[in-house]
Structure formats: C-alpha cells, structure tokens
XYZ file of C-alpha atoms in Angstrom:
511
model
C 0.010 -0.069 0.053
C 1.592 3.371 -1.106
C 1.450 6.647 0.704
C -1.594 7.943 -1.290
C -3.529 4.952 -0.332
C -2.598 5.184 3.366
C -3.527 8.929 3.214
C -6.863 8.001 1.776
C -7.718 5.439 4.292
C -6.629 7.688 7.159
C -8.924 10.575 5.789
C -11.803 8.238 5.420
C -11.421 6.833 8.873
C -11.158 10.198 10.355
C -14.400 11.177 8.517
C -16.117 7.999 9.854
C -14.905 8.783 13.379
C -16.413 12.292 13.203
C -19.632 10.742 11.825
C -20.003 8.431 14.623
C -18.944 10.909 17.130
C -21.746 13.253 16.194
C -24.293 10.871 18.049
C -22.513 11.791 21.451
C -22.227 15.578 20.998
C -25.785 16.831 21.531
C -28.262 17.818 24.303
C -32.054 18.029 24.047
C -34.362 20.654 25.354
C -38.100 20.504 24.947
C -40.143 23.651 25.257
C -43.950 24.136 25.140
C -43.610 25.883 21.761
C -41.864 22.859 20.256
C -44.435 20.376 21.710
C -47.323 22.522 20.258
C -45.536 22.717 16.792
C -44.845 18.952 16.602
C -48.122 17.586 18.193
C -50.556 19.043 15.726
C -53.441 16.946 16.704
C -55.274 19.049 19.409
C -56.620 16.037 21.297
C -53.296 14.367 21.386
C -51.585 17.622 22.687
C -54.233 17.967 25.435
C -53.541 14.314 26.444
C -49.684 14.539 26.448
C -49.207 18.127 27.640
C -49.607 17.477 31.403
C -47.171 14.517 31.283
C -44.588 16.599 29.124
C -44.358 19.411 31.573
C -41.518 17.886 33.692
C -39.378 17.659 30.492
C -39.921 21.285 29.500
C -36.823 23.505 29.451
C -34.543 20.755 30.848
C -31.308 20.079 29.225
C -31.300 16.199 28.880
C -29.142 13.572 27.341
C -30.418 11.667 24.321
C -31.379 8.515 26.351
C -33.089 10.586 29.133
C -35.028 12.674 26.571
C -36.251 9.737 24.434
C -37.111 7.570 27.367
C -39.049 10.553 28.981
C -41.128 11.191 26.005
C -41.761 7.404 25.451
C -42.775 7.057 29.111
C -45.208 9.905 28.872
C -46.971 8.480 25.685
C -47.164 4.979 27.115
C -48.398 5.969 30.464
C -51.235 8.164 28.640
C -52.091 5.147 26.516
C -52.149 2.855 29.405
C -54.575 5.080 31.185
C -56.990 5.127 28.146
C -56.711 1.369 27.741
C -57.766 0.801 31.423
C -60.731 3.132 30.919
C -61.444 1.279 27.395
C -61.286 4.682 25.665
C -59.954 3.063 22.557
C -60.445 6.059 20.357
C -58.221 8.111 22.605
C -55.270 5.828 22.325
C -52.426 7.644 20.560
C -50.729 5.572 17.705
C -48.797 8.432 16.062
C -45.093 8.357 17.024
C -44.121 11.802 18.036
C -40.700 10.723 19.578
C -38.613 11.257 16.413
C -40.158 14.633 15.665
C -39.928 15.953 19.286
C -36.226 14.624 19.447
C -35.379 16.273 16.149
C -36.754 19.737 17.074
C -35.306 19.662 20.476
C -31.762 18.942 19.378
C -29.071 21.393 20.686
C -25.450 20.975 19.722
C -22.856 21.201 16.895
C -25.057 19.597 14.355
C -27.810 22.352 14.971
C -25.429 25.259 14.936
C -22.806 24.232 12.346
C -24.838 21.970 10.082
C -23.457 22.978 6.606
C -19.879 22.981 7.738
C -19.928 19.641 9.417
C -21.829 18.172 6.393
C -19.246 19.496 4.021
C -16.523 18.384 6.227
C -17.449 14.847 7.039
C -19.008 13.924 3.699
C -16.322 15.652 1.778
C -13.519 13.871 3.729
C -15.230 10.478 3.307
C -15.484 11.036 -0.480
C -11.922 12.411 -0.863
C -10.524 9.619 1.209
C -12.219 6.999 -0.779
C -11.213 8.498 -4.050
C -7.530 8.768 -3.175
C -7.500 5.110 -2.155
C -9.254 3.980 -5.344
C -7.137 6.202 -7.592
C -3.971 4.430 -6.661
C -5.072 0.755 -6.181
C -4.496 -0.370 -9.481
C -2.393 2.429 -10.966
C 0.727 0.406 -11.680
C -0.915 -2.726 -12.769
C -2.104 -3.733 -16.274
C -5.733 -3.795 -17.079
C -7.519 -7.051 -15.865
C -9.234 -8.123 -12.713
C -6.951 -8.499 -9.675
C -8.044 -10.269 -6.569
C -4.612 -10.633 -5.095
C -4.429 -11.302 -1.331
C -8.092 -11.037 -0.667
C -7.795 -13.802 1.876
C -4.943 -12.172 3.628
C -6.803 -9.033 4.473
C -8.740 -8.805 7.710
C -11.527 -6.885 5.890
C -12.152 -9.475 3.173
C -11.412 -12.816 4.870
C -13.973 -12.532 7.849
C -11.245 -11.153 10.009
C -11.813 -8.568 12.859
C -12.054 -5.668 10.460
C -14.750 -7.379 8.458
C -16.732 -8.486 11.567
C -16.665 -4.888 12.855
C -17.904 -3.751 9.396
C -20.731 -6.275 9.718
C -21.701 -5.189 13.137
C -21.779 -1.600 12.214
C -23.811 -2.071 9.229
C -26.436 -4.474 11.152
C -26.631 -1.857 13.895
C -27.131 0.880 11.331
C -30.218 -0.781 9.913
C -31.689 -1.618 13.326
C -31.418 2.201 14.439
C -32.588 3.267 10.942
C -35.746 1.186 11.001
C -36.589 0.894 14.642
C -34.806 3.476 16.660
C -34.352 6.692 14.368
C -34.583 9.066 17.245
C -31.243 7.847 18.399
C -29.448 8.759 15.244
C -31.146 12.158 14.902
C -27.772 13.908 14.581
C -27.056 11.952 11.411
C -30.485 12.693 9.960
C -30.250 16.513 10.748
C -26.739 16.543 9.230
C -28.329 16.029 5.795
C -30.896 18.927 6.280
C -29.045 21.225 3.817
C -29.113 18.567 1.022
C -32.733 17.791 1.708
C -33.740 21.496 1.717
C -31.929 22.030 -1.577
C -33.584 19.052 -3.362
C -37.203 19.078 -1.861
C -37.441 22.191 0.374
C -37.914 20.125 3.691
C -35.765 18.825 6.421
C -34.266 15.419 5.946
C -35.896 12.293 7.215
C -34.109 9.112 8.066
C -35.274 7.732 4.752
C -33.858 10.682 2.937
C -30.540 10.189 4.639
C -30.597 6.642 3.796
C -31.319 7.121 0.138
C -28.722 9.781 -0.219
C -25.979 7.606 1.468
C -26.959 4.667 -0.543
C -26.687 6.671 -3.696
C -23.234 8.108 -2.619
C -21.991 4.494 -1.794
C -22.992 3.217 -5.260
C -21.384 6.172 -6.968
C -18.061 6.029 -5.138
C -17.839 2.286 -5.255
C -19.038 2.452 -8.808
C -15.931 4.524 -9.691
C -13.902 1.807 -8.024
C -15.583 -0.761 -10.300
C -14.777 1.302 -13.460
C -11.115 1.180 -12.524
C -11.019 -2.507 -11.550
C -13.060 -3.660 -14.570
C -11.581 -1.068 -16.996
C -10.600 -3.717 -19.541
C -14.285 -4.966 -19.959
C -16.676 -3.096 -21.949
C -19.539 -5.216 -20.739
C -18.779 -4.543 -17.050
C -18.317 -0.773 -17.652
C -21.756 -0.564 -19.444
C -23.283 -2.678 -16.736
C -21.946 -0.571 -13.940
C -23.010 2.712 -15.723
C -26.431 1.423 -15.816
C -26.547 0.468 -12.181
C -25.419 3.948 -11.139
C -27.906 5.730 -13.555
C -30.842 3.849 -12.243
C -29.938 4.450 -8.648
C -29.239 8.252 -9.140
C -32.282 8.859 -11.262
C -35.133 6.333 -10.670
C -34.260 5.458 -7.073
C -33.421 8.710 -5.697
C -34.004 11.932 -7.802
C -37.334 10.974 -9.552
C -39.126 10.098 -6.350
C -38.071 13.370 -4.872
C -39.274 15.179 -7.936
C -42.561 13.335 -7.765
C -42.957 14.333 -4.117
C -42.446 18.003 -4.945
C -45.234 17.695 -7.560
C -47.534 16.073 -4.861
C -47.579 12.825 -6.622
C -46.739 9.240 -5.188
C -43.044 9.339 -4.496
C -42.244 5.841 -5.813
C -39.312 4.106 -7.419
C -40.842 3.357 -10.870
C -38.314 0.501 -11.372
C -39.149 -1.263 -8.102
C -41.295 -4.293 -9.016
C -43.577 -6.382 -6.973
C -42.961 -8.704 -4.979
C -39.696 -6.845 -4.108
C -41.800 -3.779 -3.679
C -44.169 -5.673 -1.326
C -46.141 -2.571 -0.461
C -47.321 -2.059 -4.101
C -50.816 -3.534 -3.364
C -51.336 -2.198 0.062
C -54.507 -0.132 0.462
C -52.725 3.132 1.274
C -50.570 2.786 -1.996
C -53.617 2.036 -4.012
C -55.566 4.981 -2.657
C -52.467 7.122 -3.174
C -52.437 6.227 -6.805
C -56.295 6.651 -7.404
C -56.204 10.076 -5.588
C -53.334 11.330 -7.824
C -55.517 11.078 -10.891
C -54.343 10.108 -14.314
C -50.676 10.036 -13.471
C -51.273 8.024 -10.441
C -53.508 5.427 -12.355
C -50.539 5.315 -14.979
C -48.054 4.576 -12.186
C -50.254 1.685 -10.975
C -50.869 0.282 -14.501
C -47.125 0.595 -15.186
C -46.110 -1.355 -12.126
C -48.837 -4.027 -12.941
C -47.468 -4.301 -16.555
C -43.933 -4.842 -15.188
C -45.129 -7.570 -13.109
C -47.143 -9.600 -15.721
C -45.499 -8.606 -19.012
C -42.180 -6.782 -18.461
C -40.562 -9.490 -16.119
C -41.199 -12.616 -18.364
C -40.526 -10.810 -21.558
C -37.224 -9.127 -20.658
C -36.042 -12.242 -18.764
C -36.844 -14.390 -21.827
C -34.561 -12.314 -23.895
C -31.887 -11.278 -21.413
C -32.064 -13.454 -18.384
C -32.508 -12.168 -14.999
C -29.491 -9.893 -15.286
C -31.572 -7.305 -17.065
C -32.954 -6.491 -13.590
C -30.685 -8.050 -10.942
C -27.398 -6.800 -12.478
C -28.338 -3.676 -14.505
C -31.379 -2.164 -12.891
C -31.960 -3.173 -9.228
C -30.942 -0.927 -6.213
C -30.272 -3.912 -3.999
C -28.114 -5.499 -6.778
C -26.386 -2.195 -7.436
C -25.277 -1.915 -3.808
C -24.154 -5.606 -3.826
C -22.261 -5.168 -7.065
C -20.394 -2.048 -5.946
C -20.142 -1.680 -2.221
C -20.256 -5.531 -1.849
C -17.796 -6.383 -4.650
C -14.801 -6.723 -2.358
C -16.677 -9.584 -0.487
C -17.947 -11.462 -3.478
C -15.534 -14.444 -2.919
C -17.180 -15.126 0.394
C -20.262 -16.558 -1.129
C -20.728 -20.217 -0.013
C -20.473 -22.487 -2.958
C -21.456 -25.773 -1.135
C -24.387 -27.986 -2.224
C -25.810 -27.450 1.338
C -25.755 -23.712 0.859
C -27.499 -24.212 -2.685
C -30.291 -26.362 -1.107
C -30.961 -23.798 1.568
C -30.973 -21.100 -1.028
C -33.557 -22.785 -3.075
C -36.028 -23.381 -0.257
C -35.452 -20.078 1.328
C -35.870 -17.852 -1.659
C -39.042 -19.662 -2.857
C -40.524 -19.706 0.524
C -40.173 -15.901 0.680
C -41.871 -15.703 -2.679
C -44.764 -17.838 -1.449
C -44.971 -15.663 1.719
C -45.085 -12.498 -0.427
C -47.923 -13.905 -2.492
C -49.952 -15.056 0.332
C -49.354 -11.636 2.168
C -50.413 -9.700 -0.959
C -53.499 -12.004 -1.482
C -54.547 -11.283 2.187
C -54.026 -7.597 1.664
C -56.101 -7.536 -1.416
C -58.904 -9.657 0.219
C -59.198 -7.078 2.925
C -59.059 -4.105 0.512
C -61.978 -5.436 -1.590
C -64.043 -7.231 1.096
C -63.308 -4.947 4.099
C -62.824 -8.087 6.230
C -59.214 -8.318 7.745
C -59.669 -11.733 9.259
C -58.832 -14.652 7.125
C -59.171 -18.119 8.707
C -58.766 -16.522 12.068
C -55.553 -14.610 11.168
C -55.553 -10.759 10.471
C -54.242 -9.684 7.249
C -52.613 -6.851 9.063
C -50.581 -9.117 11.149
C -49.400 -10.925 8.008
C -48.309 -7.757 6.578
C -46.623 -6.739 9.722
C -44.804 -10.075 9.967
C -43.574 -9.828 6.380
C -42.434 -6.192 6.846
C -40.491 -7.004 9.952
C -39.061 -10.337 9.007
C -38.501 -9.821 5.255
C -38.454 -5.990 4.718
C -36.358 -5.164 7.818
C -34.425 -8.185 9.167
C -33.691 -10.140 5.828
C -33.510 -7.290 3.160
C -31.874 -4.699 5.565
C -29.915 -5.892 8.436
C -28.827 -9.262 7.163
C -29.018 -8.637 3.462
C -26.489 -5.775 3.682
C -24.876 -6.378 7.130
C -23.632 -9.787 6.175
C -21.609 -8.698 3.140
C -18.442 -9.241 5.039
C -19.534 -12.638 6.364
C -21.547 -14.417 3.652
C -20.693 -12.383 0.544
C -22.424 -9.554 -1.104
C -25.557 -11.314 -2.433
C -27.018 -12.702 0.726
C -30.457 -10.911 0.098
C -30.524 -11.903 -3.618
C -29.677 -15.465 -3.143
C -31.709 -16.239 -0.020
C -34.455 -13.717 0.375
C -35.524 -11.692 -2.629
C -38.918 -12.845 -3.939
C -38.461 -10.999 -7.285
C -35.119 -12.845 -7.820
C -37.036 -16.046 -7.204
C -39.779 -15.017 -9.927
C -37.039 -13.869 -12.283
C -35.150 -17.214 -11.629
C -38.123 -19.401 -12.394
C -38.360 -17.750 -15.737
C -34.829 -17.751 -16.537
C -34.428 -21.491 -15.666
C -37.166 -22.661 -18.000
C -38.018 -20.024 -20.404
C -35.013 -17.706 -21.056
C -32.865 -17.601 -24.195
C -29.915 -16.313 -21.995
C -27.216 -18.640 -20.685
C -23.489 -18.587 -19.748
C -22.063 -21.025 -22.373
C -19.012 -23.014 -21.635
C -16.190 -24.579 -23.845
C -15.050 -27.462 -21.595
C -12.200 -28.436 -23.723
C -10.389 -25.265 -22.752
C -11.017 -25.367 -18.975
C -7.871 -25.831 -16.731
C -9.830 -26.142 -13.526
C -8.221 -22.946 -12.077
C -11.309 -22.278 -10.011
C -11.455 -18.464 -10.598
C -14.905 -18.663 -11.970
C -16.337 -20.477 -8.881
C -14.339 -18.369 -6.409
C -15.592 -15.072 -7.630
C -19.214 -16.078 -8.348
C -21.144 -13.871 -6.003
C -24.359 -16.144 -6.415
C -22.602 -19.275 -4.849
C -22.638 -21.233 -8.013
C -19.830 -23.721 -8.529
C -19.169 -22.349 -12.119
C -16.168 -24.725 -12.464
C -18.279 -27.770 -12.147
C -20.284 -26.715 -15.251
C -17.131 -25.632 -17.106
C -15.176 -28.939 -16.610
C -18.271 -30.735 -18.266
C -18.800 -28.285 -20.990
C -22.259 -27.609 -19.626
C -24.195 -24.211 -20.003
C -24.895 -22.505 -16.721
C -28.632 -22.963 -16.228
C -28.926 -22.159 -12.588
C -31.840 -19.951 -11.730
C -29.805 -17.892 -9.296
C -27.312 -16.653 -11.874
C -27.584 -12.836 -12.338
C -25.372 -12.630 -15.459
C -22.880 -10.402 -13.934
C -20.271 -11.998 -16.186
C -17.485 -11.810 -13.615
C -16.843 -15.504 -14.084
C -15.982 -14.979 -17.633
C -13.882 -11.941 -16.947
C -11.569 -13.786 -14.614
C -11.327 -16.862 -16.850
C -7.766 -17.086 -18.325
C -8.892 -19.339 -21.137
C -12.013 -17.698 -22.422
C -14.202 -20.747 -21.494
C -17.324 -18.734 -20.420
C -19.380 -16.429 -22.494
C -22.689 -14.627 -21.911
C -24.843 -15.562 -24.919
C -28.572 -15.913 -26.017
C -30.178 -18.350 -28.450
C -30.941 -17.132 -31.934
C -34.096 -18.161 -33.828
C -32.634 -21.590 -34.823
C -31.980 -22.386 -31.099
C -28.216 -21.963 -31.387
C -26.299 -19.664 -28.999
C -24.672 -16.677 -30.673
C -24.920 -12.859 -30.462
C -25.804 -11.186 -27.170
C -28.802 -9.152 -27.699
C -27.819 -6.735 -25.034
C -24.244 -5.943 -26.051
C -24.313 -6.938 -29.755
C -21.151 -9.174 -29.345
C -20.695 -12.703 -29.834
C -17.978 -12.810 -27.038
C -19.181 -10.124 -24.692
C -16.248 -10.276 -22.425
C-alpha cells in the first residue's frame, strides 16, 4: 500500500470517526412551543401536555429525553386502555419529531460546515484510495491477497464492519430518534432538493446513492478492460441516481406518489397495500398510470425481458439492491458459499419468501376489496406486519447488507429476494440467456467459482462443457472476466436455437 492509499484510508477513517462521534455531542431541550408545533393533533396535545411538563426547558441527554417522551406516551395510552377509551389511544409516533426539534449542539449550529467536512473527507479519502489501487498494474481483474486481508477474509475488520452495518439498519428502521444527529446533518441537502428537512429515509437514500457512485468509480477502475462491465456498472449508477433517488423526490415536489418506478412487486411488497392503491387513485391520471405501469412490469415486463436477457436485465443492471451488492459489496463476492448445502438452503429459502409474499399480498387484497381483515382467524394486518418486519427489515436490511463481510455480497439476492425467485423461475425454464462453456479449454483453475457472488460452482459446469442454467445466476459476467482461457461467455439463443450474439451488447464474445 503506497502513501496515497494510506492517506486516503486515514482521511476516510477520520471522517467515519467524526460521523459516529456526532451521536454523542448533543443535548435536548423541549419547550412548550416545540411540543405545540410537533403535536398538531389538538386532542393528542391535550392528552400529552400534562405529562410532558416535567421535561420542559430541561437540558437532557438523548437517552433521558427519548425515554422521558416514550414514558409519557405509554402512560397516557395505558390510562386510556384501562378506561377502555380506545379512540383516545395515541398511535402516532411523536418521539422522532420531538427529538429532532429539541436537538441542541454542533449539528444544529454548524450543520452545513459539518456536512461538508465529514462527507467531503469521506469521499476524498475513498477516491484517493481507489485512484492508486490499480495504478501500476495492467488492465485485468486483480483479486490478489483478498484472503490475507482482515476486511475480506472474515477477520476482525470484516466482523466490525458487519456489526456496524447491522446496527445501522436496526437504528434506521426501529430507533431513528437515536441517530437524529445523522438525520439532521443532511438537512441542507434535503432542503436544496425538496425544500424540507431530512428524514431518516432521505438520509438513507442519499448515503445509499453516494455509496453506489463512489464504489461504482472503483468498479470502473477495476473492470476497465471489460466494456460489458463498464456498461453494466454505468447502468446501475444511472438507475440508482435517477429512478431510485431523484425521480421520487421530484414526484414528491409535484404532490404525486414518491415511488421508485423500477421497483417491482414482490420486491416492492407494499405495491398492493391499500394506502398505496388509494394514493395512486387520488393522484388522478398520473397515479393510475403509475399503478398500471407497475402491474404491466409484473405480468409482462418481467417474463418478456427475462426471456430475452435473463434475470441480469434487472438484478445486475437495474435493481438498487443488486447495485449496492455489485459496488459496495464487490470486495466480498468471493465469500459466497459454493457448497451443495448452501444451494439447497438457498432454493428453499428464496422460494418460501416468494410464497410468503404472494400469500401476504393476497390477504391484503382480500381485505381491500371485502373490508374483512380476518382470514381463517388470522388478521391480514398481522401478516403484513410479519412480512415487513421479518423480510423487509431483518432479511433485506440488517442481514442482506450487514452480512456482506460474512456471507458475501448477494445474501439477500440469493436467499431472500422474492423478485429474484420469480425472475429465476422464468430464466431457468423459459429464457434464451445462458452462460455457455467450452469445456475443452477449462484448466480447472477455479477462478470462476471463487468469484461467483451467487454461490454457483461454475467450474463444475465448465469442466463438463455444460451451459450455466442455474436460476440464481444474475449474469454479472465476472466468471467470464476472470477466466484465463475464455471458456465462459454470456450468450442468447437465436431463432434456430443456437447460441450466438448477445442481444444486450451486440457481441458474440461479450467479455
């Protein structure tokens, strides 16, 4: 590691330390004015105001403040439950908003400066490291020493990174008030883009996009010899910046449903929820078009595009989850388990999630049209809640990203994504796309299997001259890129049933 790389890592670590340190620099002071401004429901304010009085004008720590607010709300609700005044029970979560407005400290007083300092240092440090990593090496994928680095061999640094990512998702989804300093740090960006203070989801979307862009630049440098990889990486970055981040914000400014138009059911498991359907209908012609667009993608777009291009058209070129896995998760791709046992677990797991998504959606639609939420004694709202917690939060978020340094970068895509299961079924039986092999040229080096992020033992197929027909294959093409003998190619069948030109790139040998 040269001096510039060491400098880059040092700057990045300093930025990360400052970012984490922000969580311990604030105090919180609630005033009657703040309470009145945040709790806009008059009945709620009347119910809570007496309990909040002991907190007024007190300088409290974050834990003291959040615990105090939660205790007031819970004691008020407990009183109403005992009196069986169910209509008076408060379900609105005011903790996050009250914590946000009561914040006092460096983030409140020096917001733009801290944002510029921390974010700028993190980006500069990353780019310095990336700019020098392959400077003196010829073009070609280099994965040297990955099993000798603590970060990429499940060492201490990798475990610490995994714990940090898991904790980040836990606080983001369930305890956002505890990371309020991070949320408020991004207020200047949010105000510039949408004219409103940042929410935890705006912060997350912005950081998600920055991660894909910065690590995408790393991908450009690492895969600079492959036009296919450059094109694929450009597509991932484009769809994340535009469709996943900017377009929803523009739609929000226009008072339209702020949705990611490339997010397809069942990955977008809330698509058929009643509030989403009502939101589309209330938005008029454009809202109806959005709903029809989503339905057409499900029943026509997915099978048609997968027939011609395989599941790579979405998983490797469009999907935001796949985009983060391909960029931020690329250093960990060799950690994907290639065993038969892992494959069996993968097949059962991902298809069970698909079945769960279908059942949950069916229950939600039944409630929407019938008005009855009980199905065979089970509430459809409970099913929706179980799915959101178990799949949306635990599997897709905390495990799906947090386990990059432990189980490889495609944990969610392999074991949990219901859309990947749907795409995989079409690819396995009705797609013209395959990775073809020339077994006579294979020297059994194992590069292809080692760097398959989807846990496929590609060498097993290559040694036998068999095409890769696994439903899990996302067509990333890295197996072909690391093959020293040109054994593997991404191809599609022509009208006569023979493999030849790739419809996506126009090349016979795409890599």
